JSON list of C-alpha atoms in Angstrom, two decimals:
[
{"chain": "A", "resi": 904, "resn": "MET", "atom": "CA", "xyz": [0.00, 0.00, 0.00]},
{"chain": "A", "resi": 905, "resn": "TRP", "atom": "CA", "xyz": [1.22, 3.51, -0.77]},
{"chain": "A", "resi": 906, "resn": "VAL", "atom": "CA", "xyz": [0.57, 6.52, 1.48]},
{"chain": "A", "resi": 907, "resn": "ILE", "atom": "CA", "xyz": [1.51, 10.09, 0.54]},
{"chain": "A", "resi": 908, "resn": "ARG", "atom": "CA", "xyz": [2.57, 12.54, 3.24]},
{"chain": "A", "resi": 909, "resn": "GLY", "atom": "CA", "xyz": [4.01, 15.87, 2.10]},
{"chain": "A", "resi": 910, "resn": "GLU", "atom": "CA", "xyz": [6.71, 15.31, -0.52]},
{"chain": "A", "resi": 911, "resn": "SER", "atom": "CA", "xyz": [7.20, 11.66, 0.44]},
{"chain": "A", "resi": 912, "resn": "GLU", "atom": "CA", "xyz": [5.53, 8.43, -0.58]},
{"chain": "A", "resi": 913, "resn": "PHE", "atom": "CA", "xyz": [5.54, 5.65, 1.99]},
{"chain": "A", "resi": 914, "resn": "GLU", "atom": "CA", "xyz": [5.43, 2.02, 0.93]},
{"chain": "A", "resi": 915, "resn": "VAL", "atom": "CA", "xyz": [3.77, 0.07, 3.73]},
{"chain": "A", "resi": 916, "resn": "SER", "atom": "CA", "xyz": [3.56, -3.73, 3.64]},
{"chain": "A", "resi": 917, "resn": "ILE", "atom": "CA", "xyz": [2.84, -6.59, 6.00]},
{"chain": "A", "resi": 918, "resn": "SER", "atom": "CA", "xyz": [3.58, -10.00, 4.55]},
{"chain": "A", "resi": 919, "resn": "PRO", "atom": "CA", "xyz": [4.32, -13.57, 5.62]},
{"chain": "A", "resi": 920, "resn": "VAL", "atom": "CA", "xyz": [8.00, -14.53, 5.58]},
{"chain": "A", "resi": 921, "resn": "ASP", "atom": "CA", "xyz": [8.77, -18.11, 6.54]},
{"chain": "A", "resi": 922, "resn": "SER", "atom": "CA", "xyz": [6.68, -18.66, 9.70]},
{"chain": "A", "resi": 923, "resn": "GLU", "atom": "CA", "xyz": [6.57, -14.98, 10.73]},
{"chain": "A", "resi": 924, "resn": "TRP", "atom": "CA", "xyz": [4.98, -11.72, 9.55]},
{"chain": "A", "resi": 925, "resn": "GLU", "atom": "CA", "xyz": [7.24, -8.94, 8.28]},
{"chain": "A", "resi": 926, "resn": "GLY", "atom": "CA", "xyz": [6.19, -5.30, 8.53]},
{"chain": "A", "resi": 927, "resn": "LYS", "atom": "CA", "xyz": [7.89, -2.61, 6.46]},
{"chain": "A", "resi": 928, "resn": "ILE", "atom": "CA", "xyz": [7.62, 1.15, 6.13]},
{"chain": "A", "resi": 929, "resn": "VAL", "atom": "CA", "xyz": [9.87, 2.59, 3.42]},
{"chain": "A", "resi": 930, "resn": "GLU", "atom": "CA", "xyz": [9.91, 6.29, 2.55]},
{"chain": "A", "resi": 931, "resn": "HIS", "atom": "CA", "xyz": [10.54, 7.37, -1.05]},
{"chain": "A", "resi": 932, "resn": "ASN", "atom": "CA", "xyz": [11.38, 11.03, -1.64]},
{"chain": "A", "resi": 933, "resn": "LEU", "atom": "CA", "xyz": [12.59, 12.62, -4.89]},
{"chain": "A", "resi": 934, "resn": "SER", "atom": "CA", "xyz": [15.17, 14.68, -2.99]},
{"chain": "A", "resi": 935, "resn": "ARG", "atom": "CA", "xyz": [16.92, 11.48, -1.82]},
{"chain": "A", "resi": 936, "resn": "VAL", "atom": "CA", "xyz": [18.58, 8.93, -4.05]},
{"chain": "A", "resi": 937, "resn": "VAL", "atom": "CA", "xyz": [18.12, 6.03, -1.63]},
{"chain": "A", "resi": 938, "resn": "PRO", "atom": "CA", "xyz": [14.79, 5.23, 0.07]},
{"chain": "A", "resi": 939, "resn": "THR", "atom": "CA", "xyz": [14.65, 5.54, 3.86]},
{"chain": "A", "resi": 940, "resn": "VAL", "atom": "CA", "xyz": [13.67, 2.36, 5.71]},
{"chain": "A", "resi": 941, "resn": "HIS", "atom": "CA", "xyz": [11.72, 3.37, 8.82]},
{"chain": "A", "resi": 942, "resn": "LEU", "atom": "CA", "xyz": [10.70, -0.15, 9.76]},
{"chain": "A", "resi": 943, "resn": "CYS", "atom": "CA", "xyz": [11.64, -3.69, 8.78]},
{"chain": "A", "resi": 944, "resn": "HIS", "atom": "CA", "xyz": [10.74, -6.10, 11.57]},
{"chain": "A", "resi": 945, "resn": "ASN", "atom": "CA", "xyz": [9.26, -9.57, 11.99]},
{"chain": "A", "resi": 946, "resn": "TRP", "atom": "CA", "xyz": [6.51, -10.61, 14.40]},
{"chain": "A", "resi": 947, "resn": "ALA", "atom": "CA", "xyz": [5.05, -13.98, 15.36]},
{"chain": "A", "resi": 948, "resn": "SER", "atom": "CA", "xyz": [1.50, -13.14, 14.27]},
{"chain": "A", "resi": 949, "resn": "ARG", "atom": "CA", "xyz": [-0.30, -11.03, 11.71]},
{"chain": "A", "resi": 950, "resn": "ASP", "atom": "CA", "xyz": [-2.11, -9.01, 14.38]},
{"chain": "A", "resi": 951, "resn": "ALA", "atom": "CA", "xyz": [1.18, -8.24, 16.15]},
{"chain": "A", "resi": 952, "resn": "ALA", "atom": "CA", "xyz": [2.67, -7.09, 12.84]},
{"chain": "A", "resi": 953, "resn": "VAL", "atom": "CA", "xyz": [-0.27, -4.75, 12.14]},
{"chain": "A", "resi": 954, "resn": "ALA", "atom": "CA", "xyz": [0.00, -3.34, 15.67]},
{"chain": "A", "resi": 955, "resn": "GLY", "atom": "CA", "xyz": [3.77, -2.87, 15.29]},
{"chain": "A", "resi": 956, "resn": "VAL", "atom": "CA", "xyz": [3.42, -1.04, 11.97]},
{"chain": "A", "resi": 957, "resn": "ARG", "atom": "CA", "xyz": [0.69, 1.14, 13.50]},
{"chain": "A", "resi": 958, "resn": "ARG", "atom": "CA", "xyz": [2.95, 2.04, 16.47]},
{"chain": "A", "resi": 959, "resn": "ARG", "atom": "CA", "xyz": [5.86, 3.01, 14.22]},
{"chain": "A", "resi": 960, "resn": "TRP", "atom": "CA", "xyz": [3.56, 5.13, 12.03]},
{"chain": "A", "resi": 961, "resn": "GLN", "atom": "CA", "xyz": [2.32, 6.94, 15.14]},
{"chain": "A", "resi": 962, "resn": "ARG", "atom": "CA", "xyz": [5.94, 7.69, 16.08]},
{"chain": "A", "resi": 963, "resn": "LEU", "atom": "CA", "xyz": [6.64, 9.03, 12.58]},
{"chain": "A", "resi": 964, "resn": "PHE", "atom": "CA", "xyz": [3.50, 11.21, 12.60]},
{"chain": "A", "resi": 965, "resn": "PRO", "atom": "CA", "xyz": [2.61, 11.87, 16.27]},
{"chain": "A", "resi": 966, "resn": "ASP", "atom": "CA", "xyz": [0.32, 14.83, 15.49]},
{"chain": "A", "resi": 967, "resn": "GLU", "atom": "CA", "xyz": [-1.69, 13.06, 12.79]},
{"chain": "A", "resi": 968, "resn": "PRO", "atom": "CA", "xyz": [-5.38, 12.79, 13.75]},
{"chain": "A", "resi": 969, "resn": "ASP", "atom": "CA", "xyz": [-6.76, 9.25, 14.11]},
{"chain": "A", "resi": 970, "resn": "GLU", "atom": "CA", "xyz": [-9.15, 9.76, 11.20]},
{"chain": "A", "resi": 971, "resn": "ASP", "atom": "CA", "xyz": [-6.22, 10.57, 8.86]},
{"chain": "A", "resi": 972, "resn": "ARG", "atom": "CA", "xyz": [-4.19, 7.48, 9.77]},
{"chain": "A", "resi": 973, "resn": "PRO", "atom": "CA", "xyz": [-4.11, 4.74, 7.14]},
{"chain": "A", "resi": 974, "resn": "ASP", "atom": "CA", "xyz": [-5.97, 1.48, 7.62]},
{"chain": "A", "resi": 975, "resn": "PHE", "atom": "CA", "xyz": [-2.98, -0.82, 7.92]},
{"chain": "A", "resi": 976, "resn": "GLN", "atom": "CA", "xyz": [-5.15, -3.87, 7.20]},
{"chain": "A", "resi": 977, "resn": "GLU", "atom": "CA", "xyz": [-4.89, -2.72, 3.56]},
{"chain": "A", "resi": 978, "resn": "ALA", "atom": "CA", "xyz": [-1.12, -3.28, 3.73]},
{"chain": "A", "resi": 979, "resn": "LEU", "atom": "CA", "xyz": [-1.57, -7.02, 4.32]},
{"chain": "A", "resi": 980, "resn": "ILE", "atom": "CA", "xyz": [-0.21, -9.25, 1.61]},
{"chain": "A", "resi": 981, "resn": "GLU", "atom": "CA", "xyz": [-1.81, -12.63, 2.18]},
{"chain": "A", "resi": 982, "resn": "PRO", "atom": "CA", "xyz": [0.09, -15.79, 1.26]},
{"chain": "A", "resi": 983, "resn": "MET", "atom": "CA", "xyz": [-1.04, -17.60, -1.85]},
{"chain": "A", "resi": 984, "resn": "PRO", "atom": "CA", "xyz": [-2.64, -20.96, -0.99]},
{"chain": "A", "resi": 985, "resn": "SER", "atom": "CA", "xyz": [-0.34, -23.84, -1.83]},
{"chain": "A", "resi": 986, "resn": "SER", "atom": "CA", "xyz": [-2.94, -25.46, -4.11]},
{"chain": "A", "resi": 987, "resn": "ASP", "atom": "CA", "xyz": [-3.04, -22.30, -6.27]},
{"chain": "A", "resi": 988, "resn": "ALA", "atom": "CA", "xyz": [0.74, -22.10, -6.42]},
{"chain": "A", "resi": 989, "resn": "SER", "atom": "CA", "xyz": [1.04, -25.58, -7.93]},
{"chain": "A", "resi": 990, "resn": "HIS", "atom": "CA", "xyz": [-1.33, -24.63, -10.79]},
{"chain": "A", "resi": 991, "resn": "ASN", "atom": "CA", "xyz": [0.86, -21.69, -11.80]},
{"chain": "A", "resi": 992, "resn": "LEU", "atom": "CA", "xyz": [3.94, -23.83, -12.53]}
]
């Protein structure tokens, strides 16, 4: 999911990696050559990952009203079922 704040675009994702859930917040800004990684962390559960991404976002934008905060459920990238993966080979 992409979120725009000021001159920056933030790529927010929560995806399964091995047996954990990885949350990422990466800032892309035209004035910088290299993106800024604000968060790249793994959690044991999907709910913990969503909560962790939400906490980091609140630290990045402490004055942002609740109604303007993104719905981080939209950042979830669900794993493809194994039965579907075998059909795509």
